[in-house]
Amino acid sequence: MLPRDLAPGAAVDGFVLKERIAVGGMGAIWSVEHPDHSGPLVMKLPFLGAGADVSTIIGYETEAMILRRLSGRHVPAFVAAGDLAVLPYIVMERVSGTPLDERLRLGPMAVEEVARVGARIAAAVEDIHRQHVVHLDLKTGNVILLERGAVLIDFGLARHDELPDLFAEESDLPMGSPATISPEQLVGDRTQPASDIFALGCVLYEMATGEPPFGEPVSLAGQKRRLFAPPRPPRSLDRKVPRWMQEIILKCLEVEAGRRYASAGQLLFDLRHPDQVPLTERADRAGQEGFTGRIRGWLGGRRAEQMPPQRKVPIARRISTAPVVMAAVDLARGADPLANEVRLHVRRVLDAEEGARLACVTVLKTKLVGDDDTPDEAGRSAYLARLIALKDWARTLDVPEERVSFHVLEAVNPGDAILDYASHNRVDHIVMGARAASALRRHLGSVSSHVVAEALCSVTVVRLKESDASE
Amino acid sequence: MRTAFITDIHANREALEAVLDDIDTEGVDRIVCLGDIVGYGPDPVAAVDIVAGLADRGAIIIKGNHDHAVDAGWHSMSENAARAMKWTAARLGPAEKTFLADLPLGHREGDALFVHASAHNPESWPYVLEAHDAAQSFAATDARLIFSGHTHVPALFHTLIGTLATGKMLTFRPVADKPVPLSGIRRYHAVIGAVGQPRDRDSRACWGLWDDGAGELTWRRVPYDVEATVAKVQAAGLPDRLWMRLLTGD
């Protein structure tokens, strides 16, 4: 039976079709059940036959190959795939949530929501990049929002850097969606994680303004305009979009991949810390681009078109070379020798990791406070004094302004505060100090051992070298 | 069935033993050797004896151009290869020479073909280095899967077949130890890297693990005692280039 004619109750390799959820020109999506698999499932079935596009079946082959290797809460769990030579299909977890395109039909989002949802999508993108995969077809229809975070669907155009690229050389036309395809994809480069950053910039733009930045041009020539013509700055469409948000969006939409965020993690960081976004001329671009803007766009486009093929760097390594490094420094006793030693080690990490972003964090210990307490004047001045001390501590590190940020966390338990901060901001590496061992510290447990035990990332613990007292 | 491909051993005993240990650990159903047991390296007798032992236990062994040259002569080879062949032929006994001379040029099994160089003119040993070389190899056989060695550079060439055929030949450079899925809608020419003289800038010995049930092929890499082999090449007085390239893998 042809997939087009299947009816509820029919079985495909043991999967019983229940309800047709969606149908389009290329295929259908069914909810299915199987005695060996619990939980709601969906089956994607293509319509193949005379005149069917080869790229449809390559898309199934690609999605089955890549989804099978992805895990975690930001992708649908893979269940099964049909034999491509007999009947291609893919069965996966049914992700029940709100598709972002459906949400946007209600109109653009408030800035806070753009930042919150955008950060969740950035977390999902960072997660798949870490697993060696570039999506290459991010768009509002491929993002589903639910409690556990953003889930990315449709890996039919994706690329895994340890597996064959089934679209490379196979298609003479660029593969992607008109609204979000990146400049480098338009000139045939399917290797860059930055393509997902560009697409995410298009999604953020639409979330904030209600319109995609480049429209949805059907023709290749129309799509290629984005190599030369910069989009209208979001603030020229809606003054409610703050300058920091425009800065973030336009940085994602840079024509040259190297000028965008170096990783989805760094983009997430800016979306979570609007007050720390370093503003450049992007924040103030207004209305139609002037002559210099057009020249800049034209030059960028020329560069993108003439770019030699990028040196092949594994996708996951590209991510790890643009890490978020967190320096957790104890300044309760001022910039003491241990704080200076921590700075020395931070310097070494930054020297080894070109493109790293540094988050300087210190914890201001507070007593347990009730919900009704409002910050008093004394608390405010303690906070400011600590922030000044933190900036002074970092001064000699000489990190460029756009790559460093400062955070004073007010918390009862410093270890928990550092851990929360690190996981919330997808920190890749924590550098922190440890005081010399003492009987009391062994009894109470040290902040550093707490962090080492529970951190989800690498932790470098710095200690002042001392001579053994028993010598 | 799980098949281990070994090829281009080139009389490198240390590399061969490390690979066979790894194959043993991995657990396979059979071994297929795609040729060039001798040439270049310092242990031709040991290499032939070990491979002959594998054959006794059911392994399929294919003839390579260096194995062929022991009997047929090395007039068409490069200077270093010819010097090593002359050295090798002087050391092999009649039993080893007979074993090498009797090896077949290829082996067909269902839709799979095992050959040293290419399905196209296998007796003239063409290199399958680029997509158009693979296209010639495909044109010479109706086998869907071709497994070869000879180039010492791991590669996977593939093209869509049947009603999906586009005529485009795609090239993939395998990543060490990462299984690559093989699908039923494609033809594949898999070039397995060398056990005894890698040339893809990775000095580790290479072998191929083909799991036809799972539909996956993995290019495995195994470290071995390169310095020991280098010392033997030097002691044998073989050309310097032959030990240097073991260190750099090029």
XYZ file of C-alpha atoms in Angstrom:
721
model
C 0.000 0.000 0.000
C 1.321 3.456 -0.816
C 1.942 5.709 2.182
C -0.557 8.200 0.732
C -3.369 5.674 1.057
C -2.698 4.479 4.597
C -5.673 4.611 6.968
C -5.917 4.526 10.774
C -5.438 1.002 12.086
C -2.909 0.061 9.399
C 0.425 -1.284 10.636
C 3.892 -0.413 9.355
C 6.654 -2.714 10.689
C 4.612 -3.305 13.848
C 3.749 0.363 14.415
C -0.015 0.837 14.402
C -1.177 4.101 12.844
C -3.643 5.977 15.060
C -4.250 9.468 13.755
C -2.857 11.530 10.908
C -1.511 14.656 12.604
C -0.290 16.497 9.547
C -0.118 16.006 5.821
C 1.716 17.951 3.161
C 2.984 17.578 -0.363
C 6.091 15.679 0.733
C 4.606 13.281 3.259
C 2.515 12.777 6.350
C 2.991 12.592 10.106
C 1.032 9.989 12.066
C 0.704 9.288 15.750
C 1.581 5.608 16.179
C 1.702 2.913 18.851
C 3.939 -0.098 19.310
C 3.740 -2.771 22.040
C 7.522 -2.541 22.663
C 7.628 1.240 22.989
C 5.796 3.191 25.643
C 4.919 6.846 25.427
C 3.434 8.851 22.570
C 5.206 8.358 19.235
C 5.036 9.906 15.786
C 5.936 8.420 12.418
C 7.107 10.553 9.515
C 6.261 8.939 6.178
C 7.322 10.444 2.851
C 5.204 10.259 -0.299
C 7.566 8.776 -2.851
C 6.725 7.876 -6.373
C 7.122 9.090 -9.885
C 8.566 12.586 -9.831
C 9.481 12.481 -6.149
C 12.515 14.620 -5.401
C 15.635 12.613 -4.540
C 16.341 15.165 -1.815
C 13.233 13.958 0.044
C 14.674 10.503 0.548
C 18.168 11.878 1.277
C 16.479 13.993 3.950
C 15.025 10.817 5.525
C 18.371 9.079 5.318
C 20.073 12.091 6.918
C 17.520 12.546 9.680
C 17.530 8.853 10.642
C 21.340 8.773 10.660
C 21.707 11.890 12.803
C 18.713 11.619 15.149
C 19.886 8.090 16.034
C 23.116 9.619 17.358
C 21.628 12.575 19.243
C 20.450 12.437 22.812
C 19.219 14.753 25.541
C 16.187 16.880 26.203
C 16.607 19.237 23.263
C 15.812 16.663 20.553
C 13.004 14.117 20.074
C 14.151 10.643 21.133
C 14.806 8.367 18.139
C 12.807 5.109 18.073
C 13.066 3.414 14.664
C 13.647 3.955 10.947
C 12.410 1.973 7.965
C 14.606 0.375 5.327
C 15.168 3.150 2.788
C 15.124 0.673 -0.087
C 11.708 -0.697 0.953
C 9.666 1.892 2.847
C 11.404 4.896 4.359
C 9.938 6.204 7.606
C 11.167 7.546 10.938
C 9.541 6.947 14.304
C 10.421 9.254 17.165
C 9.115 10.578 20.449
C 6.048 12.788 20.023
C 7.023 16.194 21.356
C 3.915 17.812 22.785
C 4.407 21.519 23.155
C 3.846 24.786 21.368
C 5.573 25.186 18.007
C 7.234 28.588 17.937
C 5.591 29.514 14.611
C 2.165 28.860 16.158
C 3.027 31.062 19.141
C 4.173 33.858 16.799
C 0.854 33.865 14.968
C -0.441 35.649 18.087
C 1.997 38.474 17.331
C 5.506 39.446 18.406
C 6.741 38.745 21.917
C 7.604 41.140 24.721
C 11.344 41.700 25.066
C 11.624 39.642 28.250
C 9.962 36.706 26.510
C 12.214 37.034 23.449
C 15.246 36.878 25.736
C 13.892 33.979 27.803
C 12.714 31.858 24.862
C 15.759 32.852 22.788
C 18.080 31.660 25.566
C 16.259 28.333 25.686
C 16.672 27.859 21.933
C 20.347 28.854 22.223
C 20.754 26.190 24.926
C 19.259 23.604 22.555
C 21.561 24.691 19.714
C 24.587 24.551 22.006
C 23.572 21.039 23.024
C 23.454 19.667 19.460
C 26.678 21.482 18.485
C 28.391 19.785 21.410
C 27.168 16.487 19.917
C 28.904 17.278 16.585
C 25.728 18.303 14.760
C 24.819 21.509 12.899
C 21.066 21.758 12.251
C 21.251 23.956 9.102
C 17.466 24.435 8.950
C 16.542 26.274 12.147
C 13.311 28.233 11.778
C 10.255 29.032 13.847
C 8.482 25.900 12.561
C 11.311 23.650 13.758
C 11.338 24.805 17.384
C 8.878 23.409 19.911
C 8.559 25.043 23.311
C 7.723 22.984 26.348
C 8.412 22.688 30.045
C 11.732 20.881 29.633
C 13.057 23.611 27.342
C 13.180 24.145 23.597
C 13.177 21.036 21.399
C 14.611 21.189 17.879
C 12.944 19.024 15.237
C 13.528 18.077 11.595
C 17.173 17.113 11.130
C 16.632 16.358 7.438
C 19.201 18.933 6.309
C 21.549 18.552 9.278
C 25.234 17.734 9.214
C 27.217 15.505 11.590
C 30.919 16.218 11.360
C 31.932 12.568 11.838
C 29.537 11.183 9.223
C 29.158 11.575 5.455
C 27.356 14.725 4.341
C 24.716 13.184 2.080
C 23.832 16.546 0.544
C 27.388 17.648 -0.208
C 27.984 17.707 -3.961
C 24.636 15.918 -4.435
C 22.617 19.072 -4.899
C 23.703 22.051 -6.961
C 21.167 24.246 -5.185
C 21.652 25.460 -1.608
C 19.486 23.541 0.856
C 17.673 25.455 3.596
C 14.628 27.568 4.339
C 14.219 30.919 2.559
C 13.595 32.859 5.787
C 16.622 31.661 7.742
C 19.238 30.174 5.390
C 22.690 31.595 6.141
C 24.939 33.427 3.664
C 27.544 30.648 3.746
C 24.929 27.971 2.999
C 23.879 30.060 -0.001
C 27.423 29.778 -1.352
C 27.586 26.043 -0.674
C 29.275 25.743 2.734
C 27.512 23.226 4.995
C 30.183 22.925 7.677
C 29.655 25.881 9.988
C 27.970 25.958 13.400
C 27.737 29.736 12.835
C 24.998 29.002 10.254
C 22.741 28.012 13.155
C 23.660 31.250 14.967
C 22.578 33.214 11.876
C 19.280 31.312 11.674
C 18.701 31.855 15.375
C 19.281 35.588 14.779
C 16.522 35.478 12.130
C 14.246 33.726 14.641
C 15.013 36.299 17.379
C 14.335 39.103 14.904
C 10.919 37.631 14.055
C 10.109 37.026 17.723
C 10.906 40.657 18.535
C 9.357 42.389 15.514
C 6.840 39.920 14.095
C 8.626 39.816 10.731
C 11.498 37.748 9.357
C 14.522 39.991 8.658
C 14.894 39.056 4.981
C 11.305 38.063 4.157
C 10.849 34.640 2.591
C 12.248 35.027 -0.929
C 11.485 32.081 -3.205
C 14.206 32.656 -5.776
C 17.856 31.958 -5.127
C 18.692 35.490 -6.272
C 16.198 36.830 -3.720
C 17.755 34.760 -0.967
C 21.258 35.852 -1.947
C 20.326 39.490 -1.343
C 21.197 38.862 2.316
C 24.839 38.576 1.274
C 24.782 42.241 0.284
C 21.796 44.022 1.781
C 21.673 44.259 5.579
C 18.268 43.804 7.232
C 16.366 46.781 8.619
C 17.491 47.200 12.230
C 14.774 45.818 14.552
C 14.446 49.165 16.372
C 13.446 50.851 13.124
C 10.404 48.543 13.058
C 9.628 48.754 16.746
C 11.191 51.278 19.124
C 10.256 49.009 22.043
C 13.097 46.672 21.046
C 15.920 47.761 23.354
C 19.381 48.630 22.047
C 20.935 45.569 23.704
C 18.485 43.274 21.928
C 19.233 44.918 18.584
C 22.946 44.471 19.319
C 22.449 40.736 19.944
C 20.257 40.174 16.880
C 22.450 42.090 14.451
C 25.547 40.334 15.776
C 23.886 36.997 14.939
C 23.036 38.310 11.458
C 26.562 39.373 10.462
C 27.266 38.236 6.899
C 30.729 36.995 7.814
C 30.429 33.954 10.059
C 33.516 34.993 12.021
C 31.827 38.213 13.184
C 28.855 36.413 14.752
C 28.800 34.903 18.237
C 31.593 32.370 18.506
C 29.208 29.850 20.063
C 25.550 29.393 20.953
C 26.676 29.361 24.596
C 28.037 32.899 24.274
C 24.775 34.036 22.661
C 22.819 32.439 25.497
C 25.019 34.305 27.950
C 24.151 37.688 26.428
C 20.425 36.866 26.321
C 20.573 36.032 30.038
C 22.535 39.197 30.930
C 21.104 42.175 29.026
C 22.901 44.653 31.286
C 26.245 43.082 30.347
C 25.830 43.178 26.566
C 28.642 45.329 25.174
C 26.963 47.805 22.830
C 28.605 48.694 19.515
C 27.406 50.728 16.559
C 25.014 47.821 15.843
C 22.864 48.943 18.788
C 22.366 52.363 17.202
C 21.836 51.483 13.553
C 18.634 53.163 12.425
C 16.171 53.084 9.559
C 17.393 52.440 6.054
C 21.082 51.835 5.887
C 23.067 54.824 4.691
C 25.771 54.707 2.070
C 28.428 53.362 4.476
C 26.057 50.649 5.690
C 25.419 49.502 2.143
C 29.132 49.513 1.369
C 29.790 47.528 4.542
C 27.107 44.997 3.622
C 28.363 44.807 0.061
C 31.956 44.235 1.179
C 30.841 41.578 3.655
C 28.851 39.845 0.938
C 31.794 39.985 -1.471
C 33.985 38.455 1.195
C 31.440 35.719 1.896
C 31.162 34.872 -1.812
C 34.892 34.813 -2.321
C 35.677 33.048 0.911
C 37.959 30.106 0.337
C 36.487 26.861 1.691
C 36.967 26.894 5.464
C 39.674 24.767 6.966
C 37.905 21.660 8.206
C 37.609 21.956 11.966
C 35.363 19.479 13.783
C 32.119 21.107 14.858
C 32.422 20.103 18.505
C 35.960 21.455 18.669
C 34.821 24.778 17.219
C 32.386 25.010 20.112
C 34.914 24.068 22.750
C 37.375 26.672 21.493
C 34.841 29.390 22.236
C 34.038 28.472 25.821
C 32.500 30.475 28.638
C 35.094 30.546 31.415
C 33.924 31.463 34.902
C 36.395 32.942 37.374
C 34.883 32.476 40.843
C 36.941 34.637 43.157
C 36.554 35.170 46.881
C 37.043 38.866 47.625
C 35.642 38.882 51.166
C 39.193 39.516 52.374
C 40.063 41.802 49.486
C 42.458 40.872 46.701
C 44.541 38.513 48.841
C 47.339 36.226 47.568
C 44.849 33.450 46.739
C 42.751 35.829 44.611
C 45.929 36.823 42.777
C 46.850 33.183 42.231
C 43.361 32.524 40.814
C 43.890 35.412 38.392
C 47.193 33.883 37.245
C 45.430 30.623 36.380
C 42.566 32.432 34.642
C 45.215 34.151 32.517
C 46.622 30.755 31.502
C 43.191 29.409 30.575
C 42.411 32.500 28.480
C 45.809 32.287 26.751
C 45.082 28.695 25.741
C 41.479 29.315 24.628
C 41.326 31.945 21.944
C 37.772 33.250 21.693
C 36.922 32.439 25.293
C 34.443 34.586 27.112
C 35.179 35.398 30.760
C 32.534 35.739 33.466
C 34.026 37.135 36.689
C 31.912 36.117 39.646
C 32.148 36.780 43.345
C 29.708 35.823 46.070
C 28.476 38.298 48.662
C 27.355 36.203 51.577
C 24.000 37.184 53.028
C 22.101 35.989 56.042
C 18.854 34.134 55.576
C 16.293 36.730 54.649
C 12.551 36.629 54.507
C 10.582 37.389 51.365
C 9.372 40.673 52.734
C 12.849 42.087 53.223
C 13.768 44.832 50.806
C 17.389 45.620 50.081
C 18.545 48.324 52.420
C 21.069 51.056 51.872
C 23.871 49.155 53.624
C 23.281 46.100 51.460
C 23.314 48.210 48.314
C 26.630 49.808 49.170
C 28.197 46.447 50.083
C 27.106 45.160 46.674
C 28.607 48.132 44.854
C 31.848 47.941 46.825
C 32.219 44.286 45.907
C 31.484 44.966 42.220
C 34.196 47.634 42.166
C 36.612 45.220 43.856
C 35.786 42.529 41.296
C 36.396 44.848 38.341
C 39.645 45.959 39.912
C 40.694 42.346 40.407
C 40.133 41.648 36.701
C 41.722 44.871 35.466
C 45.199 43.455 34.807
C 43.755 40.505 32.886
C 43.101 43.064 30.171
C 40.280 41.137 28.508
C 38.504 43.127 25.751
C 35.261 44.656 27.012
C 33.053 42.576 24.707
C 34.398 39.353 26.140
C 34.172 39.946 29.890
C 31.331 40.444 32.340
C 31.041 40.938 36.110
C 28.572 39.419 38.519
C 28.154 39.800 42.269
C 25.930 36.975 43.478
C 24.160 37.490 46.786
C 23.666 34.135 48.433
C 23.596 32.255 51.701
C 25.602 29.332 50.324
C 28.479 30.341 48.000
C 28.916 26.826 46.580
C 25.271 26.585 45.523
C 25.391 30.085 44.052
C 28.454 29.234 41.933
C 26.897 25.948 40.769
C 23.573 27.576 39.897
C 25.291 30.314 37.969
C 27.473 27.836 36.076
C 24.637 25.566 34.996
C 22.223 28.405 34.177
C 24.816 30.036 31.932
C 26.228 26.824 30.412
C 29.699 27.625 31.755
C 32.391 25.369 30.242
C 35.152 25.829 32.805
C 35.228 27.151 36.377
C 38.468 28.491 37.867
C 38.299 29.031 41.638
C 40.491 29.116 44.718
C 40.675 26.793 47.709
C 41.851 27.879 51.138
C 44.453 25.751 52.866
C 43.008 22.796 54.731
C 42.131 23.290 58.361
C 40.332 21.143 60.899
C 37.292 23.412 60.821
C 37.211 23.490 57.011
C 37.420 19.692 56.848
C 34.520 19.543 59.245
C 32.333 22.053 57.435
C 33.359 21.078 53.905
C 34.941 23.599 51.564
C 33.194 25.588 48.840
C 35.618 24.263 46.214
C 35.087 20.598 47.069
C 31.338 21.187 46.925
C 31.687 22.768 43.469
C 34.083 20.065 42.227
C 31.701 17.346 43.383
C 28.617 18.763 41.703
C 29.701 20.908 38.744
C 28.616 19.759 35.266
C 31.785 21.148 33.683
C 35.559 21.228 34.227
C 36.760 22.894 37.430
C 40.289 24.127 38.073
C 40.965 24.487 41.793
C 43.787 26.876 42.641
C 45.661 26.645 45.916
C 48.635 28.578 47.273
C 51.600 26.267 47.482
C 52.831 25.871 51.048
C 55.656 23.939 52.609
C 54.689 20.916 54.643
C 54.537 21.954 58.337
C 55.785 18.573 59.472
C 59.088 19.000 57.640
C 28.215 -11.037 10.332
C 31.150 -9.029 11.625
C 34.120 -8.911 9.261
C 37.588 -7.516 10.024
C 39.450 -6.133 6.993
C 43.220 -5.919 7.200
C 45.326 -4.678 4.305
C 48.749 -3.307 3.380
C 50.560 -5.029 6.217
C 53.887 -4.527 4.433
C 55.918 -6.820 6.640
C 55.276 -4.716 9.737
C 55.018 -7.394 12.404
C 54.450 -5.031 15.354
C 51.554 -3.290 13.620
C 50.015 -6.589 12.487
C 50.147 -8.116 15.954
C 48.648 -4.989 17.556
C 45.818 -5.053 15.003
C 45.142 -8.762 15.503
C 45.011 -8.185 19.285
C 42.469 -5.404 18.763
C 40.418 -7.608 16.414
C 40.501 -10.337 19.050
C 39.260 -7.913 21.715
C 36.544 -6.611 19.435
C 35.378 -10.099 18.477
C 34.645 -10.751 14.782
C 33.282 -13.669 12.780
C 36.038 -13.685 10.184
C 39.036 -11.857 8.788
C 39.554 -10.713 5.204
C 43.058 -9.618 4.147
C 43.049 -7.336 1.100
C 46.687 -7.843 0.161
C 50.236 -6.454 0.312
C 51.414 -8.692 3.102
C 55.040 -7.949 2.192
C 57.156 -5.123 0.771
C 58.724 -2.049 2.462
C 58.897 -3.616 5.956
C 61.515 -5.659 7.823
C 59.546 -8.823 8.742
C 58.299 -10.450 5.510
C 58.649 -14.044 6.689
C 56.804 -13.438 9.963
C 54.072 -11.468 8.183
C 53.452 -14.240 5.625
C 53.506 -16.918 8.316
C 50.981 -15.056 10.490
C 48.648 -14.411 7.541
C 48.979 -18.022 6.343
C 47.926 -19.039 9.857
C 44.838 -16.829 9.520
C 44.068 -18.471 6.166
C 44.291 -21.907 7.797
C 41.585 -20.757 10.199
C 39.286 -19.625 7.389
C 40.405 -16.093 6.569
C 40.016 -14.886 2.972
C 43.323 -13.566 1.593
C 43.615 -11.445 -1.587
C 46.835 -10.785 -3.516
C 48.392 -7.302 -3.553
C 50.873 -5.813 -6.030
C 53.848 -6.306 -3.658
C 52.843 -9.930 -3.068
C 52.623 -10.318 -6.848
C 56.034 -8.699 -7.386
C 57.848 -11.362 -5.356
C 57.229 -13.735 -8.251
C 56.616 -11.405 -11.190
C 59.403 -8.884 -10.566
C 59.504 -5.239 -9.536
C 60.639 -3.468 -12.713
C 57.621 -1.120 -12.730
C 57.952 -0.080 -9.069
C 59.438 3.095 -7.584
C 63.089 2.969 -6.548
C 62.447 2.550 -2.808
C 59.755 -0.080 -3.368
C 61.974 -1.987 -5.813
C 64.954 -1.965 -3.409
C 62.700 -3.277 -0.640
C 61.251 -5.943 -2.961
C 64.715 -7.168 -3.888
C 65.586 -7.364 -0.176
C 62.273 -9.129 0.565
C 62.511 -11.717 -2.229
C 65.954 -12.720 -0.983
C 64.531 -13.539 2.444
C 61.327 -15.409 1.605
C 61.539 -19.192 1.389
C 59.798 -21.381 -1.201
C 56.789 -21.972 1.085
C 56.154 -18.242 1.552
C 56.668 -17.591 -2.170
C 54.203 -20.300 -3.136
C 51.634 -18.989 -0.641
C 51.864 -15.487 -2.124
C 51.866 -16.669 -5.748
C 48.701 -18.716 -5.246
C 46.600 -15.858 -3.811
C 43.559 -14.743 -5.883
C 43.164 -11.208 -7.312
C 39.684 -10.837 -5.865
C 36.819 -12.539 -4.109
C 33.114 -12.078 -4.780
C 30.521 -12.800 -2.135
C 26.876 -11.853 -2.746
C 26.784 -8.127 -3.500
C 30.265 -7.549 -2.042
C 33.615 -7.641 -3.844
C 36.997 -7.828 -2.075
C 39.966 -6.630 -4.132
C 43.387 -5.112 -3.430
C 43.244 -2.028 -5.666
C 40.140 -1.586 -7.840
C 37.513 -3.648 -9.631
C 38.716 -1.882 -12.787
C 41.754 -3.681 -14.277
C 42.720 -5.206 -10.929
C 45.873 -6.742 -12.436
C 47.257 -3.293 -13.252
C 46.666 -2.055 -9.679
C 45.048 1.391 -10.221
C 44.768 3.652 -7.177
C 41.281 4.587 -5.945
C 42.134 7.994 -4.479
C 39.416 10.259 -5.876
C 35.751 10.046 -6.881
C 36.469 9.398 -10.580
C 38.735 6.431 -9.667
C 35.850 4.955 -7.675
C 33.468 5.551 -10.597
C 35.748 3.464 -12.844
C 35.832 0.731 -10.233
C 32.007 0.707 -9.974
C 31.696 0.590 -13.767
C 33.722 -2.622 -13.876
C 31.469 -4.683 -11.593
C 27.851 -5.124 -10.556
C 28.873 -5.597 -6.911
C 27.123 -3.020 -4.696
C 29.918 -2.948 -2.122
C 33.619 -2.891 -2.997
C 36.267 -3.186 -0.291
C 39.874 -2.411 -1.195
C 43.211 -1.244 0.168
C 46.304 -0.203 -1.831
C 46.253 3.579 -1.297
C 46.976 3.469 2.454
C 44.474 6.357 2.771
C 41.043 5.597 4.325
C 38.143 6.762 2.159
C 34.520 5.997 1.409
C 33.074 6.747 -2.031
C 29.327 6.415 -2.511
C 26.566 7.038 -5.009
C 22.784 6.615 -5.109
C 21.462 3.640 -7.098
C 18.333 2.436 -8.904
C 15.587 4.972 -9.524
C 17.332 7.395 -7.177
C 20.598 7.417 -9.158
C 21.910 10.938 -9.753
C 25.293 9.971 -11.175
C 27.061 11.995 -8.476
C 29.935 10.309 -6.646
C 30.391 11.540 -3.071
C 33.641 11.312 -1.105
C 33.878 10.871 2.651
C 37.059 10.852 4.723
C 36.298 8.572 7.666
C 36.928 9.666 11.245
C 38.865 7.125 13.331
C 36.725 4.738 15.366
C 33.387 6.356 14.386
C 30.949 3.884 12.778
C 29.655 5.037 9.391
C 26.172 3.830 8.396
C 25.880 2.075 5.012
C 22.416 2.339 3.493
C 20.616 0.085 1.027
C 20.025 2.854 -1.499
C 23.720 3.440 -2.210
C 26.760 1.757 -3.734
C 29.962 2.042 -1.718
C 33.646 1.718 -2.479
C 35.411 1.530 0.896
C 39.177 1.974 0.966
C 40.582 0.510 4.177
C 43.742 2.181 5.513
C 47.047 0.374 5.948
C 48.025 -1.853 8.843
C 51.749 -1.454 8.311
C 52.380 1.890 6.586
C 49.618 4.516 7.050
C 49.747 7.550 4.736
C 46.942 9.750 6.090
C 49.082 11.606 8.653
C 47.955 9.259 11.425
C 50.789 6.854 12.243
C 48.497 4.346 13.988
C 47.737 1.030 12.300
C 44.325 0.878 10.583
C 41.804 -1.940 10.094
C 38.164 -2.017 9.040
C 35.259 -3.437 11.013
C 32.225 -4.203 8.828
C 29.038 -5.205 10.623
C 26.616 -6.031 7.818
C 23.781 -6.751 10.268
C 23.998 -3.267 11.767
C 24.899 -1.801 8.369
C 27.997 -0.056 9.698
C 31.647 0.229 8.732
C 34.294 1.542 11.138
C 37.889 2.470 10.385
C 39.625 1.430 13.608
C 43.006 2.868 14.598
C 45.466 1.057 16.836
C 48.713 2.381 18.329
C 51.712 0.045 18.069
C 55.418 0.067 18.889
C 56.509 2.166 15.892
C 60.037 2.670 17.262
C 60.647 -1.085 17.313
C 59.694 -1.397 13.635
C 61.752 1.685 12.744
C 64.828 0.169 14.413
C 64.368 -3.035 12.395
C 64.014 -1.125 9.107
C 67.232 0.753 9.911
C 69.078 -2.418 10.918
C 68.012 -4.085 7.647
C 69.580 -1.252 5.663
C 66.333 -0.474 3.852
C 65.882 3.068 2.410
C 65.557 5.814 5.086
C 62.300 7.072 3.587
C 60.678 3.775 4.596
C 61.246 4.206 8.334
C 60.675 7.963 8.317
C 57.172 7.616 6.937
C 56.237 5.147 9.684
C 56.880 7.892 12.252
C 54.895 10.585 10.464
C 52.219 8.436 8.822
C 52.585 10.087 5.419
